[in-house]
mmCIF file of C-alpha atoms and ligand atoms in Angstrom:
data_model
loop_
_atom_site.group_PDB
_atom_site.id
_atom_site.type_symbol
_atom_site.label_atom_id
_atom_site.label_comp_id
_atom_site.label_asym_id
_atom_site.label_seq_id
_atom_site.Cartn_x
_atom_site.Cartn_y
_atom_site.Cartn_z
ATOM 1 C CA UNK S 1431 205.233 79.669 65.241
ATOM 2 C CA UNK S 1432 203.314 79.270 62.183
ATOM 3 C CA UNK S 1433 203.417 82.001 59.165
ATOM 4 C CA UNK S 1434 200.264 84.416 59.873
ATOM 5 C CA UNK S 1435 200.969 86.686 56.525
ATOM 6 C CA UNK S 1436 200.915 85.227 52.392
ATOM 7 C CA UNK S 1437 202.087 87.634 49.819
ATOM 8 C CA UNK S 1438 200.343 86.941 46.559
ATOM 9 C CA UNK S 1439 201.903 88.184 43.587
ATOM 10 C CA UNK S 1440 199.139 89.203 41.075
ATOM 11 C CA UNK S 1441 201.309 91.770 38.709
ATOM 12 C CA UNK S 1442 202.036 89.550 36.309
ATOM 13 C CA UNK S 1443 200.814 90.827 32.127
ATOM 14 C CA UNK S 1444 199.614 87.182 31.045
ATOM 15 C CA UNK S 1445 201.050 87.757 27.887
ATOM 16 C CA UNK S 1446 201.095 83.855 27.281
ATOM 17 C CA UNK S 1447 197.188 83.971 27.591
ATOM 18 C CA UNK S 1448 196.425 87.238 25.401
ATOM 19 C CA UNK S 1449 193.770 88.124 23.817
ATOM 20 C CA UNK S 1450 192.059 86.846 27.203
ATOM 21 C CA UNK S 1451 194.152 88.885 29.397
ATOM 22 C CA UNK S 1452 193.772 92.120 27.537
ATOM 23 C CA UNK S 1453 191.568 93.571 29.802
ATOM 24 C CA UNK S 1454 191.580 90.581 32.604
ATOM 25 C CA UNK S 1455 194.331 89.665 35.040
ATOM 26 C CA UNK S 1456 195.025 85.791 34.285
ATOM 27 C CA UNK S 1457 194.852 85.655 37.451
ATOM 28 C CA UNK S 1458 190.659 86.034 37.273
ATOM 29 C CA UNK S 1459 190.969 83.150 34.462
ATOM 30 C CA UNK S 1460 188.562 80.008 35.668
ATOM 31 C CA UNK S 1461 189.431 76.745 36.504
ATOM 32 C CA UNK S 1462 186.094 74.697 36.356
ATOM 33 C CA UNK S 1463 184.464 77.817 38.487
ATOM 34 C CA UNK S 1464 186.449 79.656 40.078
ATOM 35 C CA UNK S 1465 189.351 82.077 39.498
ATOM 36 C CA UNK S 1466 193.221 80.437 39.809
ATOM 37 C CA UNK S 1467 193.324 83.348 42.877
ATOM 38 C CA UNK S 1468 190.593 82.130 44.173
ATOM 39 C CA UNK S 1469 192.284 78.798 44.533
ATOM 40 C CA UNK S 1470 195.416 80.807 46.431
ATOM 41 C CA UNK S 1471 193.649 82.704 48.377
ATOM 42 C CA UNK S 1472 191.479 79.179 49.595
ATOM 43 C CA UNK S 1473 194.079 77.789 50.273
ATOM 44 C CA UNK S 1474 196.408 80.486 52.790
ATOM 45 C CA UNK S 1475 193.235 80.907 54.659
ATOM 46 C CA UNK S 1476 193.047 77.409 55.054
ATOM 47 C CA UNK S 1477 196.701 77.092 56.219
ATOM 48 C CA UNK S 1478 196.215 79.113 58.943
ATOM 49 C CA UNK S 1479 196.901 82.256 57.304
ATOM 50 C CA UNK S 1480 195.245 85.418 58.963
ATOM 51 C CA UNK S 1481 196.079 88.181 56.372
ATOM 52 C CA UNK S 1482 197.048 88.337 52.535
ATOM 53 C CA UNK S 1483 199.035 90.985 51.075
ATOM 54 C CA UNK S 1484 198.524 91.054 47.228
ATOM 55 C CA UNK S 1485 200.997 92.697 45.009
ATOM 56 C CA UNK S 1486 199.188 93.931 42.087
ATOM 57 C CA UNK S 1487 199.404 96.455 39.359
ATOM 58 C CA UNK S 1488 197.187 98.165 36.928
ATOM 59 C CA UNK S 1489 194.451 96.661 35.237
ATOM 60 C CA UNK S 1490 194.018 94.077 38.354
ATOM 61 C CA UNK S 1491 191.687 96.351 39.962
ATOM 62 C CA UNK S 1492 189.319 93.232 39.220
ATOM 63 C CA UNK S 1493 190.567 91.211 41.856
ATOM 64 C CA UNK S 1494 189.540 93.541 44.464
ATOM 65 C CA UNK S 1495 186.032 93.853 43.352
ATOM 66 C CA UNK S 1496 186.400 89.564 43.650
ATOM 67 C CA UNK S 1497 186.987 89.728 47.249
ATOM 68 C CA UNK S 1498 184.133 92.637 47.622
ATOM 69 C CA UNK S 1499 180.635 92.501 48.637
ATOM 70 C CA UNK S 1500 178.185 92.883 45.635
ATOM 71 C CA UNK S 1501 174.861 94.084 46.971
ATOM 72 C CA UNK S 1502 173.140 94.313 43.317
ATOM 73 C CA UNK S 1503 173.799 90.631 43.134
ATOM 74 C CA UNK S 1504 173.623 89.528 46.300
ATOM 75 C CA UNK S 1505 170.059 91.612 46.691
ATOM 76 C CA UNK S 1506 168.482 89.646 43.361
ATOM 77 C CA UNK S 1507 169.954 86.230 44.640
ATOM 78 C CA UNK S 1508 168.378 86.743 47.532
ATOM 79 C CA UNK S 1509 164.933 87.881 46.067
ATOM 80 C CA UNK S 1510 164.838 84.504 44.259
ATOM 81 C CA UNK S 1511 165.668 82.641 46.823
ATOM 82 C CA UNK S 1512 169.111 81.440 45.241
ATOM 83 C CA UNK S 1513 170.481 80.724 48.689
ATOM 84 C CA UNK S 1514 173.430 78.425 47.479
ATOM 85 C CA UNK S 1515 174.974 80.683 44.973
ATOM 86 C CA UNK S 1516 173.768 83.608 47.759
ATOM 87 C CA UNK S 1517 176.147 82.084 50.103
ATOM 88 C CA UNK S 1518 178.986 81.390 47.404
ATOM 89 C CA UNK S 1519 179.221 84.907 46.777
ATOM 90 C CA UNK S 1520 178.711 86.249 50.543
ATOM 91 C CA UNK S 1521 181.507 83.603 51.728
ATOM 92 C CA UNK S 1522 184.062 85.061 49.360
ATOM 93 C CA UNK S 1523 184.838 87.957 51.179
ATOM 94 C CA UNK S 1524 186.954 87.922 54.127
ATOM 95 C CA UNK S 1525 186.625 89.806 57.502
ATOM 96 C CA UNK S 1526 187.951 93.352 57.064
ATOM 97 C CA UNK S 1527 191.486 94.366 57.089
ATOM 98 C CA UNK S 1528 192.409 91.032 56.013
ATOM 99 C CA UNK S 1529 193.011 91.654 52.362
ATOM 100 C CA UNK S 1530 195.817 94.148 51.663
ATOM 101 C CA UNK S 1531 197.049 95.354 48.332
ATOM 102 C CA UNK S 1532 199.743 97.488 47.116
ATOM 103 C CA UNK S 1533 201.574 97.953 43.562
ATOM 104 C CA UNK S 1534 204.386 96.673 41.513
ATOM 105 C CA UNK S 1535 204.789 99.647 39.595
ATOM 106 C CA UNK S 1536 207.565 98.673 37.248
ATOM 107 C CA UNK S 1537 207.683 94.979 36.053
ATOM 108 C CA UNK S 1538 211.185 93.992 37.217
ATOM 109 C CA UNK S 1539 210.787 89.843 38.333
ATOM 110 C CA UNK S 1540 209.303 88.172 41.030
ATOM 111 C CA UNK S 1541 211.945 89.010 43.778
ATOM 112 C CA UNK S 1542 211.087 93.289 43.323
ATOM 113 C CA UNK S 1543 207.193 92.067 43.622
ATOM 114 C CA UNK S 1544 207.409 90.154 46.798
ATOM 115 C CA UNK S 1545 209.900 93.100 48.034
ATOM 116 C CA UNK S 1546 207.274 95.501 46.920
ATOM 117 C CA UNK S 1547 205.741 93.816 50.094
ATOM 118 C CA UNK S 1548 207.851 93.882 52.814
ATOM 119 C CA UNK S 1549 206.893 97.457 55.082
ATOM 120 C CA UNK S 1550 202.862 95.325 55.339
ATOM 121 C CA UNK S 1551 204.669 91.872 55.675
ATOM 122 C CA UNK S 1552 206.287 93.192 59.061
ATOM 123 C CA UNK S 1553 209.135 90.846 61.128
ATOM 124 C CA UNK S 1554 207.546 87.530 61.012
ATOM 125 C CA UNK S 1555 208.420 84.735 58.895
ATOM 126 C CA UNK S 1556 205.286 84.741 55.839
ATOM 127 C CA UNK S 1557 204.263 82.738 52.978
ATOM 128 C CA UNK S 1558 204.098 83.111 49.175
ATOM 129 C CA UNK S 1559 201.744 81.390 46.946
ATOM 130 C CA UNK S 1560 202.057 81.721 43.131
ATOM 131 C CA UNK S 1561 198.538 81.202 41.639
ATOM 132 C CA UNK S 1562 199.378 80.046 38.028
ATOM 133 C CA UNK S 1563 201.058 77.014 40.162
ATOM 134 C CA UNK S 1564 196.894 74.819 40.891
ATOM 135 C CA UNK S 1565 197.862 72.245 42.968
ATOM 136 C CA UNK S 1566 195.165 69.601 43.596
ATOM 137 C CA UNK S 1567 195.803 67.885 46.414
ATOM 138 C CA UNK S 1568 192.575 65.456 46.635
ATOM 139 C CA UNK S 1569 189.895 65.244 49.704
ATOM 140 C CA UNK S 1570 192.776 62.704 51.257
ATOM 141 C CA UNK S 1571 195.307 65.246 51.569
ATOM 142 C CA UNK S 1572 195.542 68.679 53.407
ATOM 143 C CA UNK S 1573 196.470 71.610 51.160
ATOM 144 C CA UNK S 1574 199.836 72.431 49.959
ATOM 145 C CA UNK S 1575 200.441 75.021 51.905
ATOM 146 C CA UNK S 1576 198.549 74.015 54.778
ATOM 147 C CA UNK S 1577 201.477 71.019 54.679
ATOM 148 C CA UNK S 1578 203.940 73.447 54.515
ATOM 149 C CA UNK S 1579 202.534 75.401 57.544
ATOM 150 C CA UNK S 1580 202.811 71.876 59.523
ATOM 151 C CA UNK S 1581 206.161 71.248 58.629
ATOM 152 C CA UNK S 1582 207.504 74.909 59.391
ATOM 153 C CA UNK S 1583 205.732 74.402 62.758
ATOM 154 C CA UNK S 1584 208.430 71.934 63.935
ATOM 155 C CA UNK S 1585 211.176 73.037 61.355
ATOM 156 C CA UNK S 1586 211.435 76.581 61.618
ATOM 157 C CA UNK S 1587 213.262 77.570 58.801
ATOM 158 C CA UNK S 1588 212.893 78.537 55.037
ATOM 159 C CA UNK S 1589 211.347 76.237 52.692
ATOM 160 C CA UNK S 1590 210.012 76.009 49.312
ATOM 161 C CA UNK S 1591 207.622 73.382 47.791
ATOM 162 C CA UNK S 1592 209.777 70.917 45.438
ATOM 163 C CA UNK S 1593 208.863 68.503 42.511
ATOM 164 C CA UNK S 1594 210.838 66.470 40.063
ATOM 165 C CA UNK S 1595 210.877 67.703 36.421
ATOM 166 C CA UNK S 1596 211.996 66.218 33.151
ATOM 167 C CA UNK S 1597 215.528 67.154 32.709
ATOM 168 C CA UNK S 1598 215.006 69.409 29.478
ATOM 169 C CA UNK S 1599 212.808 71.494 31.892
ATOM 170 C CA UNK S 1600 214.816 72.545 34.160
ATOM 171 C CA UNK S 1601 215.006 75.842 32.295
ATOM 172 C CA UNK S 1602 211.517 77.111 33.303
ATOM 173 C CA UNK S 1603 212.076 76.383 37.121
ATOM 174 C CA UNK S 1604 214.324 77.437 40.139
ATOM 175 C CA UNK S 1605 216.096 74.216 40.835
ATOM 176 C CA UNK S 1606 217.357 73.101 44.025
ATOM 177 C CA UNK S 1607 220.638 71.696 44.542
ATOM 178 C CA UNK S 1608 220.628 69.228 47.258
ATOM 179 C CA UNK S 1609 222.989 68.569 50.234
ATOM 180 C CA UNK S 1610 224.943 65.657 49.888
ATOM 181 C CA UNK S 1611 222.709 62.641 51.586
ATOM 182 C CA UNK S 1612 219.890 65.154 51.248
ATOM 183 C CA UNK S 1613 218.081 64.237 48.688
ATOM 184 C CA UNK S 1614 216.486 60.562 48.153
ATOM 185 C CA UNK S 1615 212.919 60.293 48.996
ATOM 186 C CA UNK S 1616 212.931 62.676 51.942
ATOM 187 C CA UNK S 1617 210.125 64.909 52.459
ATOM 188 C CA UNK S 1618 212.930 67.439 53.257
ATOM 189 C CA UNK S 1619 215.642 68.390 51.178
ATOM 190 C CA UNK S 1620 217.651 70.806 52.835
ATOM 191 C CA UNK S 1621 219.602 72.982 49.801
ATOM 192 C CA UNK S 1622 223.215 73.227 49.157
ATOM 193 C CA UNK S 1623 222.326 75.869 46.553
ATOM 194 C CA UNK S 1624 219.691 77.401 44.614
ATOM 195 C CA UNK S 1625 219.256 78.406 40.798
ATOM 196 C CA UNK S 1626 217.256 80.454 38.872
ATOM 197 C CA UNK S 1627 216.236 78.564 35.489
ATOM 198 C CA UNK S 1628 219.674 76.621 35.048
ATOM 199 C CA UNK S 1629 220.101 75.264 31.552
ATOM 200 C CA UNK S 1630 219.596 71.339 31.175
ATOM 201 C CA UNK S 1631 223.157 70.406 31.067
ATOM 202 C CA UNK S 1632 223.939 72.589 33.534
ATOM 203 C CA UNK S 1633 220.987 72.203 36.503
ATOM 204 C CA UNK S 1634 222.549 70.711 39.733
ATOM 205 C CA UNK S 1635 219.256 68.367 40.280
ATOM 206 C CA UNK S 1636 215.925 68.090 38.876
ATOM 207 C CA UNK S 1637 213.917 69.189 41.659
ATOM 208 C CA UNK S 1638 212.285 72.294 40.803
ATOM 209 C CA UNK S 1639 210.488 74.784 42.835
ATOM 210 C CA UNK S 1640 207.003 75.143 43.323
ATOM 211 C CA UNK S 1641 205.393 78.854 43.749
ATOM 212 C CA UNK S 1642 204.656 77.758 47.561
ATOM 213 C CA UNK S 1643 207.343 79.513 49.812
ATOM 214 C CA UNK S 1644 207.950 79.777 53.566
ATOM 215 C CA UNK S 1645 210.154 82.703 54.112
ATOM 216 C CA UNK S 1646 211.801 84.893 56.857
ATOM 217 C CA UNK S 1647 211.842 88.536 56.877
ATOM 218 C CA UNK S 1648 215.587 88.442 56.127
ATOM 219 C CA UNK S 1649 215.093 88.036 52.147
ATOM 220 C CA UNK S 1650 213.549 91.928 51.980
ATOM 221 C CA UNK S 1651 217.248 93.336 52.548
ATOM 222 C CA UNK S 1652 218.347 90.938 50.075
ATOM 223 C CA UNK S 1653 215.828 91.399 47.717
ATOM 224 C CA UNK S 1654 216.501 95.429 48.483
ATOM 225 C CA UNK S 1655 220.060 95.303 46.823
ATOM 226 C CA UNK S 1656 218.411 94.780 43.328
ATOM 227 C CA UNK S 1657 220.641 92.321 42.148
ATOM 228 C CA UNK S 1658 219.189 90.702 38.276
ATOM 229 C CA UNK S 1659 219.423 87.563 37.517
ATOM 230 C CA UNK S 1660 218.000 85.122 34.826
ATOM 231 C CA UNK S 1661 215.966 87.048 32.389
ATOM 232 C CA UNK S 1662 217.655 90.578 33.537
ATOM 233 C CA UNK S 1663 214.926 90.398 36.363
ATOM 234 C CA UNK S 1664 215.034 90.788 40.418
ATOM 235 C CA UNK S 1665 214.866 86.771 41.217
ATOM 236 C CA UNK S 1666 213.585 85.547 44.651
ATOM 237 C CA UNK S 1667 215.640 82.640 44.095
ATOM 238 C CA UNK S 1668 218.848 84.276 44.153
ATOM 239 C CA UNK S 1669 217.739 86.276 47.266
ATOM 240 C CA UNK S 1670 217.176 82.957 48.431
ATOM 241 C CA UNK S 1671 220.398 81.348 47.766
ATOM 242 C CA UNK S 1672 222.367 84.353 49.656
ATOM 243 C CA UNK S 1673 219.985 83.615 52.196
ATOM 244 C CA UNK S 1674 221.503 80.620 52.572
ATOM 245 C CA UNK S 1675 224.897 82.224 54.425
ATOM 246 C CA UNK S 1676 221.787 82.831 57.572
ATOM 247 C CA UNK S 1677 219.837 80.253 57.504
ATOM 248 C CA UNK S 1678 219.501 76.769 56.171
ATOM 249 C CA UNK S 1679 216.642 76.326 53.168
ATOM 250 C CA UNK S 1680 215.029 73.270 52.555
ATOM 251 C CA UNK S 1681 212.881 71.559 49.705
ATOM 252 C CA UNK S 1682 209.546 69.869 50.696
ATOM 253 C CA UNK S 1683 208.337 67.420 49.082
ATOM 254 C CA UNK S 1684 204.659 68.049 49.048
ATOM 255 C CA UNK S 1685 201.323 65.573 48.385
ATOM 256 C CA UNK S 1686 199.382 66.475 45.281
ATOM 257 C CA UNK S 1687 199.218 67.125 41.720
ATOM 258 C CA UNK S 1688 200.515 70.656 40.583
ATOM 259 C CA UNK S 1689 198.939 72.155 37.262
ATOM 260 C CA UNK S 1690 200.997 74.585 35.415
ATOM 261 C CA UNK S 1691 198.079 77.085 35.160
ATOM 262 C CA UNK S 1692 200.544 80.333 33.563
ATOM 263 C CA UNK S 1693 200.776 77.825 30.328
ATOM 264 C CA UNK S 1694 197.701 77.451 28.129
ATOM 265 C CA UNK S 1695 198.475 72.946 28.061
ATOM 266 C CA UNK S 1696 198.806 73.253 31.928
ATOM 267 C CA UNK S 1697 195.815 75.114 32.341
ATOM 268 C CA UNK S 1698 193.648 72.869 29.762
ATOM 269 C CA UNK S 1699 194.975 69.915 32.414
ATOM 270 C CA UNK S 1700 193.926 71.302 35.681
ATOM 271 C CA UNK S 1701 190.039 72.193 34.386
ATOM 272 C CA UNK S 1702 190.172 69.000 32.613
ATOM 273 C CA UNK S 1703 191.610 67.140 36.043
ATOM 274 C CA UNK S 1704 189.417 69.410 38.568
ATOM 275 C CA UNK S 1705 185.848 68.581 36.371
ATOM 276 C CA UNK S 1706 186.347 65.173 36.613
ATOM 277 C CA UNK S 1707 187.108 65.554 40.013
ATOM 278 C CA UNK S 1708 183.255 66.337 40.178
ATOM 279 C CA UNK S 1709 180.769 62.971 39.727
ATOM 280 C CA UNK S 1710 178.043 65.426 38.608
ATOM 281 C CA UNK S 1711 180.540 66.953 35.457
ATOM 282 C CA UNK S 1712 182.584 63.534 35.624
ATOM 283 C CA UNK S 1713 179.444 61.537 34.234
ATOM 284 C CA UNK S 1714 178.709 63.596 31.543
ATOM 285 C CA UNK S 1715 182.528 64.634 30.368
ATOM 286 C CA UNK S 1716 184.078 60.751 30.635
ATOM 287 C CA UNK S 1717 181.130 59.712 27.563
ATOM 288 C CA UNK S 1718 182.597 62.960 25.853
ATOM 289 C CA UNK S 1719 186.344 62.274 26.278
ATOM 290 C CA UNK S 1720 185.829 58.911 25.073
ATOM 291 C CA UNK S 1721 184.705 60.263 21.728
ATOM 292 C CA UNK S 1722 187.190 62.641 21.521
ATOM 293 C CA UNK S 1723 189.965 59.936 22.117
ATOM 294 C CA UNK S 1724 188.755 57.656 19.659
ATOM 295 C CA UNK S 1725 188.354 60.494 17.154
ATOM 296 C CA UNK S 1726 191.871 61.559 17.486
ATOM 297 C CA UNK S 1727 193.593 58.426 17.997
ATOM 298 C CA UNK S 1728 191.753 57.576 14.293
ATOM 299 C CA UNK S 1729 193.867 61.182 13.132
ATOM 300 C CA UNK S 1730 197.044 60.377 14.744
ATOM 301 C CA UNK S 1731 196.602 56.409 12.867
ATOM 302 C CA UNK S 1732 195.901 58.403 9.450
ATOM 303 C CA UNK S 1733 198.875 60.907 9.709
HETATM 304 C C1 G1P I 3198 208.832 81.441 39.173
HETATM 305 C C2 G1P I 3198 210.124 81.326 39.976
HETATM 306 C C3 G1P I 3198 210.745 79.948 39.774
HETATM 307 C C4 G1P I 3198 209.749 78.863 40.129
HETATM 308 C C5 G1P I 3198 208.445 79.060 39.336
HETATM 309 C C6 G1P I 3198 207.390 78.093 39.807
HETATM 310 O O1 G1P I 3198 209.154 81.408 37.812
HETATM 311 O O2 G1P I 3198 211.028 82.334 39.573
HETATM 312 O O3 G1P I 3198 211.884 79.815 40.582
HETATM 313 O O4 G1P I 3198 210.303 77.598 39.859
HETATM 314 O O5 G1P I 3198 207.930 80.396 39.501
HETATM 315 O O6 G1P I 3198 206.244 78.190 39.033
HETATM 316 P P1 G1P I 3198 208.132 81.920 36.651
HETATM 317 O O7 G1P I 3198 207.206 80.779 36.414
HETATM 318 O O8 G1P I 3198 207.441 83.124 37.202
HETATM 319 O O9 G1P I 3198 208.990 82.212 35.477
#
């Protein structure tokens, strides 16, 4: 059985990106050309995924209108026989019924938005994808969740997407603690324990999770007893960690290049990474970059 639901958390403020977000979800900020969502949303459907449940809140009304038909637009595109961009725009929205949004109306973590889900989520193991995490995973790899999907397919049990960080970052990440003989180079990691943002001195392993989940129904009664965690917030990690008593969790070690897209560096790296990515931008940016580098290398020499 493979996942057929993804919960997409959208409520976040994007204070880290204001003035941009004042008025516009980050989640509508561009890499290269599209919207970071539009990179989520890509890639559930490509997974498999038959239906998305966003969790949103107010001022993301935005997102919808993404997803929606725009006859205006589409009607001039048309009458200047702009088929390309025609189609762009027409292939962005998905059959009916298959986008479904509801509200987080108080800002209280990440666990109380994916709970805010659970009544349109239903009894059937489901996915989460966390848009500020971009990961690139290259024409020679299937996407990350689309991996995941695979794996869970043979596996059938709760996993999260896992990468090694530096050791003084363990503070911005759920980390996993691995089973003893777990860890290595497996592509599965199955989890002796799981913490929310663990100090470096104290973080039982540097393999941090990824916002790509696989997750079964189970964590909505957990997430319902409101327990806070790091920050004072509802945590999915520490749902996930009791969830550990029912069923086993595991890392994954997945195949591509994640871009930190909620912090402004990150998000600098994945348009830089994704335009060169394209030989039509590449040409015209590597000349540019060049420049640049010899420019500041001539600064960094002088200071
Ligand atoms: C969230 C999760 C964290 C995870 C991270 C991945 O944190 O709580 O466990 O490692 O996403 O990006 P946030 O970045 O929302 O603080």
């Amino acid at each position: 059985m493979r996942p057929r639901t993804a919960v997409i958390p959208v409520a976040g403020l994007g204070t880290r990106f204001l003035p941009a977000t004042k008025a516009m979800p980050k989640e509508m900020l561009t890499v290269v050309d599209k919207p970071l969502v539009q990179y989520a949303v890509e890639e559930a459907f490509a997974a498999g995924i038959e239906r998305i449940v966003f969790v949103t809140g107010r001022g993301k009304e935005m997102l919808a209108d993404h997803f929606d038909y725009t006859p205006e637009l589409e009607e001039t595109l048309r009458g200047r026989n702009r088929l390309d961009p025609l189609q762009q725009v027409r292939g962005l929205v998905p059959t009916a019924g298959c986008l479904i949004y509801t509200r987080q109306n108080e800002p209280l973590g990440l666990g109380h938005a994916i709970w805010c889900a659970r009544h349109l989520v239903g009894d059937a193991p489901f996915a989460i994808l966390l848009p500020d995490d971009l990961v690139w995973s290259g024409p020679e790899h299937a996407p990350v969740m689309q991996q995941m999907c695979d794996q869970f397919e043979s596996l059938q049990q709760p996993m999260v997407a896992i990468m090694e960080v530096e050791q003084q970052e363990t503070n911005k990440y759920g980390i996993l603690d691995p089973l003893e003989g777990s860890g290595g180079n497996a592509v599965l990691v199955q989890a002796k324990g799981l913490v929310e943002k663990p100090a470096p001195q104290v973080a039982p392993s540097r393999m941090a999770i990824i916002g790509r989940y696989i997750l079964h129904p189970d964590i909505f009664s957990l997430l319902g007893k409101r327990q806070t965690g790091a920050g004072g917030e509802i945590q999915l990690t520490d749902a996930m960690a009791m969830m550990m008593q029912k069923h086993p969790i595991y890392g994954f070690r997945f195949q591509g290049t994640r871009y930190d897209c909620g912090d402004k560096v990150g998000f600098q790296m994945a348009n830089l990474a994704l335009a060169l990515e394209q030989a039509e931008m590449r040409s015209r940016l590597l000349p540019f970059l060049n420049t640049q580098l010899g420019q500041w290398s001539v600064h960094s020499t002088a200071s």
